[in-house]
CSV table of C-alpha atoms in Angstrom, one decimal:
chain,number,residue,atom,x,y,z
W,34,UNK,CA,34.5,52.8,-34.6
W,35,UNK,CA,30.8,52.3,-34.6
W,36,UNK,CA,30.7,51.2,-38.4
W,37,UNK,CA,33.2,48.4,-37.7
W,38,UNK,CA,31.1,47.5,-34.3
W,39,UNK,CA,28.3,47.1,-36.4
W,40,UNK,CA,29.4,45.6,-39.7
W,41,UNK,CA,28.7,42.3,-38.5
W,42,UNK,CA,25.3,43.2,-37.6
W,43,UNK,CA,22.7,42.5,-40.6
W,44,UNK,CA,19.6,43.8,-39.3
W,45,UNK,CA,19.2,46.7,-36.5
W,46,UNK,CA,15.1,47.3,-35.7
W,47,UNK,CA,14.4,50.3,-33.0
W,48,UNK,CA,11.1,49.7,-31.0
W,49,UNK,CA,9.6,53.0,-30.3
W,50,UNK,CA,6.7,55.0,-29.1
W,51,UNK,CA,6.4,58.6,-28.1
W,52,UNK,CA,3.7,56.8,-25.2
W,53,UNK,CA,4.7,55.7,-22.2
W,54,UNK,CA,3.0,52.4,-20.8
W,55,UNK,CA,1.9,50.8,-24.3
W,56,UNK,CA,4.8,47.8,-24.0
W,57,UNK,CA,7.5,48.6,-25.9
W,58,UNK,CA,9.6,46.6,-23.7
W,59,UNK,CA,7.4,43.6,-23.7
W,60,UNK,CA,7.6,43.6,-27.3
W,61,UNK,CA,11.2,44.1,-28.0
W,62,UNK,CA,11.9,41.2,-25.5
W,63,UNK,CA,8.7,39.0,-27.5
W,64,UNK,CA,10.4,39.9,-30.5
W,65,UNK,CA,13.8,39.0,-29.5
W,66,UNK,CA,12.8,35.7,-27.6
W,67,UNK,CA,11.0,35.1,-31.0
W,68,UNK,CA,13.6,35.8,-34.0
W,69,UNK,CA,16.0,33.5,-31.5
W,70,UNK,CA,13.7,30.6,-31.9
W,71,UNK,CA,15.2,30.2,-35.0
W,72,UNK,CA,18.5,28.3,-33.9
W,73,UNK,CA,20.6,29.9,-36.6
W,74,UNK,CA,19.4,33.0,-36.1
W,75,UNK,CA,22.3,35.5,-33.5
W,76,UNK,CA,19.8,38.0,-32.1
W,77,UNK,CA,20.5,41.0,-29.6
W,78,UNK,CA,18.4,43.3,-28.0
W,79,UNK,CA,20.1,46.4,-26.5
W,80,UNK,CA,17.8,48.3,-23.7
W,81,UNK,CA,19.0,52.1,-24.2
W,82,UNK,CA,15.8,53.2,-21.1
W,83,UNK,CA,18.1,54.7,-18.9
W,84,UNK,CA,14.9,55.9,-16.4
W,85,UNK,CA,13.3,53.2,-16.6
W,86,UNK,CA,15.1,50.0,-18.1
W,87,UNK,CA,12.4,47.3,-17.8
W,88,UNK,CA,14.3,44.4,-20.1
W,89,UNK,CA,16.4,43.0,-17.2
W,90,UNK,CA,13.5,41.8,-15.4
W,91,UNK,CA,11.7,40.7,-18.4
W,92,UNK,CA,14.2,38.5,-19.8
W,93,UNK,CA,14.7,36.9,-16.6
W,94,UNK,CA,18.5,38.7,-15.9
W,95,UNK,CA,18.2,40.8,-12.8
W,96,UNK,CA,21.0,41.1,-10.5
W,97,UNK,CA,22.8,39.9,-13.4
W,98,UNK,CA,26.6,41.4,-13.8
W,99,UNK,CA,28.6,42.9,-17.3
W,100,UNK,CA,32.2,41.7,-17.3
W,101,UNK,CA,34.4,43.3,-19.5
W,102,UNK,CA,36.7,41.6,-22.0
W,103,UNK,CA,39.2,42.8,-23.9
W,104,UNK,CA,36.6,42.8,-26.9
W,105,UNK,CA,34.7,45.1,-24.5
W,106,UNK,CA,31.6,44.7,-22.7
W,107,UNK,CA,30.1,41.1,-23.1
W,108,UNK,CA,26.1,41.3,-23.5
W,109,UNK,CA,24.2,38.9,-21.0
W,110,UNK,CA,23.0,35.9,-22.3
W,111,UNK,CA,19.6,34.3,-21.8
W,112,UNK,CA,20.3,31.8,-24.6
W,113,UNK,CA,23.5,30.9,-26.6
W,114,UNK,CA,22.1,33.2,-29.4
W,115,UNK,CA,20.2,36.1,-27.7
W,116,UNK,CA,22.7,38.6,-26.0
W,117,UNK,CA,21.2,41.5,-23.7
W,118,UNK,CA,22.4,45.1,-22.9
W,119,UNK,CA,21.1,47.4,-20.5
W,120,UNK,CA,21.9,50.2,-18.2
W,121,UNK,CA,19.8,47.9,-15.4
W,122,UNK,CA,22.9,45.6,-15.2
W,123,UNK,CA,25.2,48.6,-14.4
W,124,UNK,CA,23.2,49.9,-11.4
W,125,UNK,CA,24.0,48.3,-8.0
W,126,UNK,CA,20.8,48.4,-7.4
W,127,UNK,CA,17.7,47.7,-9.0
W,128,UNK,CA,16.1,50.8,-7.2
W,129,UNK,CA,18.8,53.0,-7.9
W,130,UNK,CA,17.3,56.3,-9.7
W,131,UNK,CA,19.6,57.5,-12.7
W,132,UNK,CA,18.5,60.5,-12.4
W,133,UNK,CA,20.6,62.1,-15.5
W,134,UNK,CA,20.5,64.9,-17.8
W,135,UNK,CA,20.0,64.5,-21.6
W,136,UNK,CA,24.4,64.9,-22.3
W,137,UNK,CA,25.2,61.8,-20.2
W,138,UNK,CA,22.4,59.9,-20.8
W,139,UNK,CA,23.7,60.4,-24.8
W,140,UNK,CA,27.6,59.3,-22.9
W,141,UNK,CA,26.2,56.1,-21.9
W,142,UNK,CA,24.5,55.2,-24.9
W,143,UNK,CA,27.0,56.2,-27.7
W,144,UNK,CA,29.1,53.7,-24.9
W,145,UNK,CA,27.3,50.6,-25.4
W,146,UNK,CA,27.1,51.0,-29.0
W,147,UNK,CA,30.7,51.9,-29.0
W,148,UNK,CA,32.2,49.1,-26.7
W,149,UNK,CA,29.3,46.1,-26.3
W,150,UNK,CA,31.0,43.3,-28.0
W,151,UNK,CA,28.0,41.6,-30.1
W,152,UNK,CA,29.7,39.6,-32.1
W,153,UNK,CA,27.9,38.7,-35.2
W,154,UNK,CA,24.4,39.9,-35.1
W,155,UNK,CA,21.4,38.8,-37.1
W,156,UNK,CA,19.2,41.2,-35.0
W,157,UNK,CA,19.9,43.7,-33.1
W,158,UNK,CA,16.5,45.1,-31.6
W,159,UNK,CA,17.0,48.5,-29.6
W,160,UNK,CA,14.0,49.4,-27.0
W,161,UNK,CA,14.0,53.1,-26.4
W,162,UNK,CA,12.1,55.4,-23.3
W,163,UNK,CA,9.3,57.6,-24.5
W,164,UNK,CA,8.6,60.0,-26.0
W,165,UNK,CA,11.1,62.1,-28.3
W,166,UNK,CA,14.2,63.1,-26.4
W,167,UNK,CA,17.6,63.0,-26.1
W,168,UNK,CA,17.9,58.9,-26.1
W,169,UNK,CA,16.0,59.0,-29.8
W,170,UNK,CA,18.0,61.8,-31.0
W,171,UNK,CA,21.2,60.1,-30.2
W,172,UNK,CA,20.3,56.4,-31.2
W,173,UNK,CA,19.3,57.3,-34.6
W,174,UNK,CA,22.5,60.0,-35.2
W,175,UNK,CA,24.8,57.2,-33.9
W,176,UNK,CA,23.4,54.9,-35.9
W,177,UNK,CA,23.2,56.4,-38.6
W,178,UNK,CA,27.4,55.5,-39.4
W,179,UNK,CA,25.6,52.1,-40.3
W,180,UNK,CA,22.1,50.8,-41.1
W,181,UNK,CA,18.8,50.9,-39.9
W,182,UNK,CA,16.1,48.7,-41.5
W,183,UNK,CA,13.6,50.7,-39.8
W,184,UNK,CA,11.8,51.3,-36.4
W,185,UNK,CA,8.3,49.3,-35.0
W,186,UNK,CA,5.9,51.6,-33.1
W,187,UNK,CA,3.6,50.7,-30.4
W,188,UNK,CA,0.5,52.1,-29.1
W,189,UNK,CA,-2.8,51.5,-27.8
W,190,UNK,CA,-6.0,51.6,-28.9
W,191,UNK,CA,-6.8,55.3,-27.2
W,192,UNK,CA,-6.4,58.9,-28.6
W,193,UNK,CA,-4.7,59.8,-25.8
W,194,UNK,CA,-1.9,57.1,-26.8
W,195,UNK,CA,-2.6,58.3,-30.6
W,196,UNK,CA,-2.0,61.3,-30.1
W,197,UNK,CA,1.7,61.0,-28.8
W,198,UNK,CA,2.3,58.2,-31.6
W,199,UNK,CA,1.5,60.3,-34.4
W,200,UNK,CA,4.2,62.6,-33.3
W,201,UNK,CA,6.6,59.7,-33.1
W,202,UNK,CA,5.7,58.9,-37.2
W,203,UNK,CA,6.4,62.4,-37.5
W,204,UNK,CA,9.6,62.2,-35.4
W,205,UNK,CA,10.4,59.3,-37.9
W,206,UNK,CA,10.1,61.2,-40.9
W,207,UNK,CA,11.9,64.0,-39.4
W,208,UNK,CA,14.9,62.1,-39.3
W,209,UNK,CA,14.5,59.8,-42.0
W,210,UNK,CA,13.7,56.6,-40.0
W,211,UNK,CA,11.9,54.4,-42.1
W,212,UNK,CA,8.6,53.2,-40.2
W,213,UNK,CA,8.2,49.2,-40.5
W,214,UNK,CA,4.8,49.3,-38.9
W,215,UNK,CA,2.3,50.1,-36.1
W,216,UNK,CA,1.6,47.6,-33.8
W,217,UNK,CA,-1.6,48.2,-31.2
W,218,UNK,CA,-1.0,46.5,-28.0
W,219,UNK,CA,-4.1,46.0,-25.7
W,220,UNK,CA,-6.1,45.4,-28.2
W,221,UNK,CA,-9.7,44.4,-27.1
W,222,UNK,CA,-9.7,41.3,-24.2
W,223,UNK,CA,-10.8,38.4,-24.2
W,224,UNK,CA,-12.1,36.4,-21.1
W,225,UNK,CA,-10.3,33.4,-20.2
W,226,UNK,CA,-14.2,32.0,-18.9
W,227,UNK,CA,-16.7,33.2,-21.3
W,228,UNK,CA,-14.8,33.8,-24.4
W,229,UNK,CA,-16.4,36.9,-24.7
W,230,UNK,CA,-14.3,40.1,-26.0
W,231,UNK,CA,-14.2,43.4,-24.1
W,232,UNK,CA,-12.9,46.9,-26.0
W,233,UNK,CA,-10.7,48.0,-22.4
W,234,UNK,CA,-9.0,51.1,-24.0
W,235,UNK,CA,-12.0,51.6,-26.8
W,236,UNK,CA,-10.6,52.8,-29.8
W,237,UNK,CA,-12.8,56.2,-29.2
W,238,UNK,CA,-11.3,57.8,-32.9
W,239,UNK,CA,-11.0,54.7,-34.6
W,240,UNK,CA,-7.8,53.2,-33.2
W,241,UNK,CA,-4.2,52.4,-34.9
W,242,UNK,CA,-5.9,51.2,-38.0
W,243,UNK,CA,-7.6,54.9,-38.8
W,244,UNK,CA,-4.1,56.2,-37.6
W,245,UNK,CA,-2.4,54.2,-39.9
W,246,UNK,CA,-4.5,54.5,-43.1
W,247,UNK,CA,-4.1,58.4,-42.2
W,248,UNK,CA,-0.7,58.6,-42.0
W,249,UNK,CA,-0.1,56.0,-44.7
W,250,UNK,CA,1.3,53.8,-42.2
W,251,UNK,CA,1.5,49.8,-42.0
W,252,UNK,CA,-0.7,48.4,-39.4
W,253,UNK,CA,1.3,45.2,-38.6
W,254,UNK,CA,-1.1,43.7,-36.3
W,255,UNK,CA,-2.7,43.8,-32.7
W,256,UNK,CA,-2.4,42.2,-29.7
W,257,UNK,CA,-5.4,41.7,-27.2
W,258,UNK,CA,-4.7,42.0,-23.3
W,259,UNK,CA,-3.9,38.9,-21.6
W,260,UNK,CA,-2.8,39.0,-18.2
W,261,UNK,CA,-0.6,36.4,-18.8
W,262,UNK,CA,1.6,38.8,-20.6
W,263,UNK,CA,2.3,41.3,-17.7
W,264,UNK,CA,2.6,38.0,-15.3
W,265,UNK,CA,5.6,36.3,-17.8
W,266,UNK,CA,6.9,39.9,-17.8
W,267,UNK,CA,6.9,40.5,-14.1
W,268,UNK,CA,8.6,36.3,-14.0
W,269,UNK,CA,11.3,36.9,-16.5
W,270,UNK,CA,9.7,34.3,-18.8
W,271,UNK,CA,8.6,34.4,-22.6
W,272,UNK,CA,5.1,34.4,-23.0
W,273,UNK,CA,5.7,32.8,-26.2
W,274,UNK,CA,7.0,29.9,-24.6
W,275,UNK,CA,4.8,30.3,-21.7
W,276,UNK,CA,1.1,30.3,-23.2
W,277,UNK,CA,1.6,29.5,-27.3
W,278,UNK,CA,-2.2,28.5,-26.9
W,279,UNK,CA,-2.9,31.7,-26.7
W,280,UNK,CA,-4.6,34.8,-28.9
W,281,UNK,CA,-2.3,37.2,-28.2
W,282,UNK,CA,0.8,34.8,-29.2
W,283,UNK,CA,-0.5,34.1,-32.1
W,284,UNK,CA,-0.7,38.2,-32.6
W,285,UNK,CA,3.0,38.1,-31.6
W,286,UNK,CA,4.0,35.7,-34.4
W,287,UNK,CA,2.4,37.2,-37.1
W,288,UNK,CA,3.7,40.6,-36.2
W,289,UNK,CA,7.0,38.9,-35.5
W,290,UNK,CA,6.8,37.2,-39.2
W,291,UNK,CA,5.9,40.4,-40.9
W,292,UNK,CA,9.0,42.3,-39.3
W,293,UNK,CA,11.2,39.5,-40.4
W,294,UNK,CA,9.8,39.4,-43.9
W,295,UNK,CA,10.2,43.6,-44.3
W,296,UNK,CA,14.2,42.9,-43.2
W,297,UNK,CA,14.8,40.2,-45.5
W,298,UNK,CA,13.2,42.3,-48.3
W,299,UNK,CA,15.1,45.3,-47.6
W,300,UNK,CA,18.3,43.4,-46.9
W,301,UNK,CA,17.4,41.8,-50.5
W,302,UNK,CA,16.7,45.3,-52.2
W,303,UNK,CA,20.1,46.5,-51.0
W,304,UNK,CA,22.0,43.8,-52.5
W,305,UNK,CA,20.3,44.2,-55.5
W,306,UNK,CA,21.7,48.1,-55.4
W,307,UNK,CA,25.0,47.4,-54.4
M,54,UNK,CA,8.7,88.4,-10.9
M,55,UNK,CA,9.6,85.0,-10.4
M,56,UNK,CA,7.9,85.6,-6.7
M,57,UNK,CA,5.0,87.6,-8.4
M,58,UNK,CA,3.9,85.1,-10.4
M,59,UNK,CA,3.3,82.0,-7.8
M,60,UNK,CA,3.3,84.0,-5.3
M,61,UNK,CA,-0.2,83.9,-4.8
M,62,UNK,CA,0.1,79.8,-5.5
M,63,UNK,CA,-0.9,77.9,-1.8
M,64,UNK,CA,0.2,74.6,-2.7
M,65,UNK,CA,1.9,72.8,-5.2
M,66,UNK,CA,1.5,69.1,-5.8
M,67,UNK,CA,3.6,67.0,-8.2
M,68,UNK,CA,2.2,64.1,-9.8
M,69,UNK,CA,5.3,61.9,-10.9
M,70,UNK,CA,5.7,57.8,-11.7
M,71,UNK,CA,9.2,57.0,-13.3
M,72,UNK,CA,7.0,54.3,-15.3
M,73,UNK,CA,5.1,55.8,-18.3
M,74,UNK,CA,1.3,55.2,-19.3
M,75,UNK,CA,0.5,54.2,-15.2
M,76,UNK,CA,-2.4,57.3,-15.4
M,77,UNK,CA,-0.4,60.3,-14.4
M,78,UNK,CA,-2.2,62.8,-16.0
M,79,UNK,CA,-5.7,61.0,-15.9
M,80,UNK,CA,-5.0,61.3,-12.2
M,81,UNK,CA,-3.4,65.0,-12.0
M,82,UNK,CA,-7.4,65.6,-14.3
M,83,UNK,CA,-9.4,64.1,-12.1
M,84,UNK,CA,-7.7,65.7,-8.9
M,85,UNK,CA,-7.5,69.2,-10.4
M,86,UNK,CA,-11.5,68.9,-11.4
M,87,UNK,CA,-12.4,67.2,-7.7
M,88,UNK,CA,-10.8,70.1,-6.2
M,89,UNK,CA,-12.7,72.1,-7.9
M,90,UNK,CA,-15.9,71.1,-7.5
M,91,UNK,CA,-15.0,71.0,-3.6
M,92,UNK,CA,-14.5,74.8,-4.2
M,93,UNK,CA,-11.0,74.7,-4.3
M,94,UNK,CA,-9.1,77.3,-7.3
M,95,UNK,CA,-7.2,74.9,-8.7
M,96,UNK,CA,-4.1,75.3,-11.8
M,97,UNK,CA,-2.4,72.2,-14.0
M,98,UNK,CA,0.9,72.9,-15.3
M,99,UNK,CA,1.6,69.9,-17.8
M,100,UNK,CA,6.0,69.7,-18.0
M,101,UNK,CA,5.5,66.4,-20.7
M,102,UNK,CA,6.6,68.1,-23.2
M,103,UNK,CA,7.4,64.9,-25.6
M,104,UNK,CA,3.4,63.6,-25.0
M,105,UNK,CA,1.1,66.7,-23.4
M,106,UNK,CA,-2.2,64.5,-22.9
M,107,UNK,CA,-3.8,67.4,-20.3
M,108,UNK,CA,-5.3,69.8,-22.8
M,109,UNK,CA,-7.5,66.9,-24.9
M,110,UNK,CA,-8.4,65.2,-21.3
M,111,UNK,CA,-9.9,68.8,-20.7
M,112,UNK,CA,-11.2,69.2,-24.1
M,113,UNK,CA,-9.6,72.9,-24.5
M,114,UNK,CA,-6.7,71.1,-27.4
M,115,UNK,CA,-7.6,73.7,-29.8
M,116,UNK,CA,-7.0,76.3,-27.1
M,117,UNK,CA,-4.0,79.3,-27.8
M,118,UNK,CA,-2.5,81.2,-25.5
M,119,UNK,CA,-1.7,84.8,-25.5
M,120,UNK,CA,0.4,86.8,-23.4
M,121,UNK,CA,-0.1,90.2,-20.9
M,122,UNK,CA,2.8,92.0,-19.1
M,123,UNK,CA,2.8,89.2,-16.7
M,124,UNK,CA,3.7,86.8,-18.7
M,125,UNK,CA,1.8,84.1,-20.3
M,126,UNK,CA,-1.8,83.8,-19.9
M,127,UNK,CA,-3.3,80.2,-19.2
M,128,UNK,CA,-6.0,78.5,-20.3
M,129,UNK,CA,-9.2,78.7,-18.8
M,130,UNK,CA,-10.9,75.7,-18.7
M,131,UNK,CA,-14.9,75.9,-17.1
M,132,UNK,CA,-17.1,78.9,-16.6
M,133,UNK,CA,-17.5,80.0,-12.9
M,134,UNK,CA,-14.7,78.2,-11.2
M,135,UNK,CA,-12.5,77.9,-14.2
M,136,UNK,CA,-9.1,75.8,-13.9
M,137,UNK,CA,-6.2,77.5,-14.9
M,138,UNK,CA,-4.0,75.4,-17.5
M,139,UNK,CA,-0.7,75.8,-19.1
M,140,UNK,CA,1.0,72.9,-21.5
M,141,UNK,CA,3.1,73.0,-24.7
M,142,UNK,CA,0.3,71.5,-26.2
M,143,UNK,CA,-1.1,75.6,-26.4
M,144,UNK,CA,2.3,76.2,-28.4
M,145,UNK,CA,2.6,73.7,-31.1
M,146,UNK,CA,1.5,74.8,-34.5
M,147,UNK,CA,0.6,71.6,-35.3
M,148,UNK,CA,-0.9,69.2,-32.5
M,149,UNK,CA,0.9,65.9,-34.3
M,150,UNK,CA,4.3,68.1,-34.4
M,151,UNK,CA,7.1,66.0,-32.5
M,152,UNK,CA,8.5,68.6,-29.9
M,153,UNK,CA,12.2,66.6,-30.5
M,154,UNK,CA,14.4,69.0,-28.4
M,155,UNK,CA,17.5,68.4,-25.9
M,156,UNK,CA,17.2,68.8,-22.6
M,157,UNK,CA,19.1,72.1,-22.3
M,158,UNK,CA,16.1,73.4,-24.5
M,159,UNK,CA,13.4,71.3,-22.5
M,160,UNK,CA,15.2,73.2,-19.3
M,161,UNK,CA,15.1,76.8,-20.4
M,162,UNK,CA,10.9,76.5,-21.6
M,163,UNK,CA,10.0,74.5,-17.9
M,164,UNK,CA,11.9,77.3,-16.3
M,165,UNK,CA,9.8,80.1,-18.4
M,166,UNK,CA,6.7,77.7,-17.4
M,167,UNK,CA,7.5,78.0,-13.7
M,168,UNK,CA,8.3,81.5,-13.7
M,169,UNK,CA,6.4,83.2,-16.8
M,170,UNK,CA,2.8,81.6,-16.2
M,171,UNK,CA,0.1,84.7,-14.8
M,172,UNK,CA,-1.4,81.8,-12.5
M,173,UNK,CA,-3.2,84.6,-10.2
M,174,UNK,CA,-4.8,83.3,-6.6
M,175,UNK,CA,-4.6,79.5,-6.6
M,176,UNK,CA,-5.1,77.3,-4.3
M,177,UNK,CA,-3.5,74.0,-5.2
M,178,UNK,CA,-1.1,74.1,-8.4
M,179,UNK,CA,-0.9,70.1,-10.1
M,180,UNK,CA,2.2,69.7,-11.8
M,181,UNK,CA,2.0,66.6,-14.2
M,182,UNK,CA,5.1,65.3,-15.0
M,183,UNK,CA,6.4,63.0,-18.1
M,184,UNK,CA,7.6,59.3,-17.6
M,185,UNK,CA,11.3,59.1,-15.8
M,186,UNK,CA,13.5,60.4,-14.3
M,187,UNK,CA,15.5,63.5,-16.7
M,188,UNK,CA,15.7,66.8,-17.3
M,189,UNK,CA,12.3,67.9,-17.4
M,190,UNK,CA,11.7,66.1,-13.6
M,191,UNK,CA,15.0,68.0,-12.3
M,192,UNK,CA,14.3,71.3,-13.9
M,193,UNK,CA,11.0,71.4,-12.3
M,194,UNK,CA,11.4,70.4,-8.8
M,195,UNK,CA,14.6,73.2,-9.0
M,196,UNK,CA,12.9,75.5,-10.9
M,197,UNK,CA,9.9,75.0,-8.1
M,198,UNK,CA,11.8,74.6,-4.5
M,199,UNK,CA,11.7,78.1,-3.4
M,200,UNK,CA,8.1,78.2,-3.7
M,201,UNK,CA,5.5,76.4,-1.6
M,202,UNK,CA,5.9,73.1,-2.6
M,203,UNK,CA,3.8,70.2,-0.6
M,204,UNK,CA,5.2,67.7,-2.4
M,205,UNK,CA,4.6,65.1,-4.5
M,206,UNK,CA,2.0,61.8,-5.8
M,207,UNK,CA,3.4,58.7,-7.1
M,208,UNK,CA,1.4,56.7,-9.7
M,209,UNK,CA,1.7,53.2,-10.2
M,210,UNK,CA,-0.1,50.1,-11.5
M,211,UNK,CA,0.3,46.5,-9.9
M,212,UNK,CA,3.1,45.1,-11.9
């Protein structure tokens, strides 16, 4: 059932972290907003935090409804090409606490990647809850029926971040999740007034780059603070669109490019197999 | 023995959010070390399992723990007022391990944590909890309601 769901899905990328609070969400919806630039491009990103699902307000779709067809569940669209899916459009309210053990949580999931009527995918980009629970177990065993290109991890410059990240690589491993690349959010900022850049969340044991070259990891870029970020977040906007002039944007794009580049490789590599 | 071992607890606080990286267990750090110094004897219990960031904000990460007929032992952070401390960051073999369990198993360890911890005469136990609302949030607050619970600290930032 899930392999013919997801036969006309070319490229599935999981957004992890293991750390709360480091803006997994913010990028899975930067990263959506910015592989849909690209006209041609069908891109969907599927929100499986059931505590805490951020990406309805981020892409600008609370209070929106899912309506079922006979298909199944039609994703929300923001743009012709960019569908959403998240447990935040099921709730009757956006205060409602799903307050769920792992088994149903796993229900709910297997659900939307059972009955969410995509359509023909380019990207599908999954943003996941913390840490390494029930949600991560499930997404990668139910996904495993077809094909991962391979999961993005975000942290922050801080041990205290590092420290639950390394244990996501680890998790990765584990099961056999290829790891595209780090990316280090909050990254140093930079003042709007003076220009100058402040280290916010100092990278006190040498930051994702030492992680990375430890673990033998790619470091696919980092992203300073900019409050603009959080603000676009908080509006539903894309702070690509938003503020292109800015540092972190540019981050975003090159991070963005690199992700696309590692998909189309891979994709290449496994026609060259088959 | 469940009794026996908070019994001797006054309070218990939880420190919860729902969002993740808002400064949960920077705060539950900070509280447990200002109630010390204010001559208060004061106990963590760290239920993140997934990401257990309370042993390394108390420098004691290299810290084991042992057992006695109790139960388990915590860790004793400071000399003369120590703080009592008990996290599955003390049971991993290896500190970057990923602890990649279930609830049911997540349950069954925060239930032994409640219950299986020699905390001793305390009198404010922190309880720092892992982003959400799951297993590990519902298992504690059941596994804690027949003691003295006071009730609980919500962490956010502005956004």
């Amino acid at each position: 059932e899930l392999r013919a769901r997801f036969r006309a899905v070319r490229h599935t990328v999981l957004v992890l972290s293991g750390k709360g609070g480091v803006g997994k969400s913010t990028f899975s919806a930067l990263l959506a907003h910015g592989l849909a630039a690209d006209e041609t491009k069908q891109v969907a990103l599927l929100d499986i935090d059931i505590c805490g699902p951020s990406i309805p307000k981020m892409m600008g779709l609370e209070g929106e409804q899912v309506h079922q067809s006979g298909s199944g569940w039609s994703p929300v669209y923001v743009e012709e090409n960019l569908g959403v899916m998240s447990v935040g459009f099921l709730l009757s309210s956006p205060d409602d606490a799903v307050i769920w053990r792992g088994p149903k949580k796993n229900g709910l999931i297997k659900q939307f990647l059972r009955d969410v009527d995509w359509g023909e995918v380019d990207y599908l980009i999954v943003d996941t809850p913390p840490g390494t629970s029930d949600e991560h177990l499930s997404i990668v065993q139910y996904l495993s029926a077809t094909h991962i290109d391979g999961a993005v991890i975000v942290t922050t410059p801080q041990e205290v971040s590092l420290q639950d990240v390394r244990k996501e690589i680890n998790f990765c491993r584990k099961v056999k999740l290829p790891i595209i690349g780090v990316v280090e959010n909050m990254s140093g900022f930079v003042c709007p007034k003076c220009k100058n850049e402040s280290q916010i969340f100092p990278p006190t044991t040498g930051g994702a780059e030492k992680m990375c070259q430890n673990m033998n990891v790619s470091l696919l870029g980092k992203v300073p603070l900019d409050p603009e970020i959080g603000k676009s977040c908080d509006r539903g906007q894309s702070f690509l669109a938003e503020a292109p002039e800015s540092p972190a944007t540019l981050s975003y794009r090159n991070i963005i490019q690199r992700i696309q580049e590692y998909c189309e490789q891979h994709h290449l590599q496994e026609e060259k197999i088959m | 023995s469940d009794r026996t071992n908070l019994a001797g607890v006054r309070h218990i606080v939880l420190v919860l959010s729902g969002k993740g990286g808002v400064g949960k267990s920077t705060l539950s750090t900070e509280l447990a070390l200002a109630l010390r110094n204010a001559g208060k004897r004061v106990g963590i219990l760290d239920v993140d399992l997934c990401g257990p960031s309370i042993p390394r904000m108390l420098r004691v990460q290299d810290s084991s723990v042992h057992q006695c007929d109790r139960g388990w032992v915590p860790v004793f952070v400071g000399h003369d007022t120590a703080i009592a401390l008990m996290s599955i960051g003390f049971l991993l073999e290896r500190p970057d391990d990923a602890v990649v369990w279930r609830g049911p198993k997540k349950n069954a360890l925060i239930k032994q944590f409640v219950s299986d911890v020699a905390w001793g005469d305390l009198d404010f136990l922190i309880v720092d909890t892992p982003p959400g609302t799951s297993d590990e949030h519902i298992s504690t607050v059941e596994a804690l309601r027949p003691h003295q619970l006071l009730g609980a600290i919500l962490v956010t930032t502005p956004q």
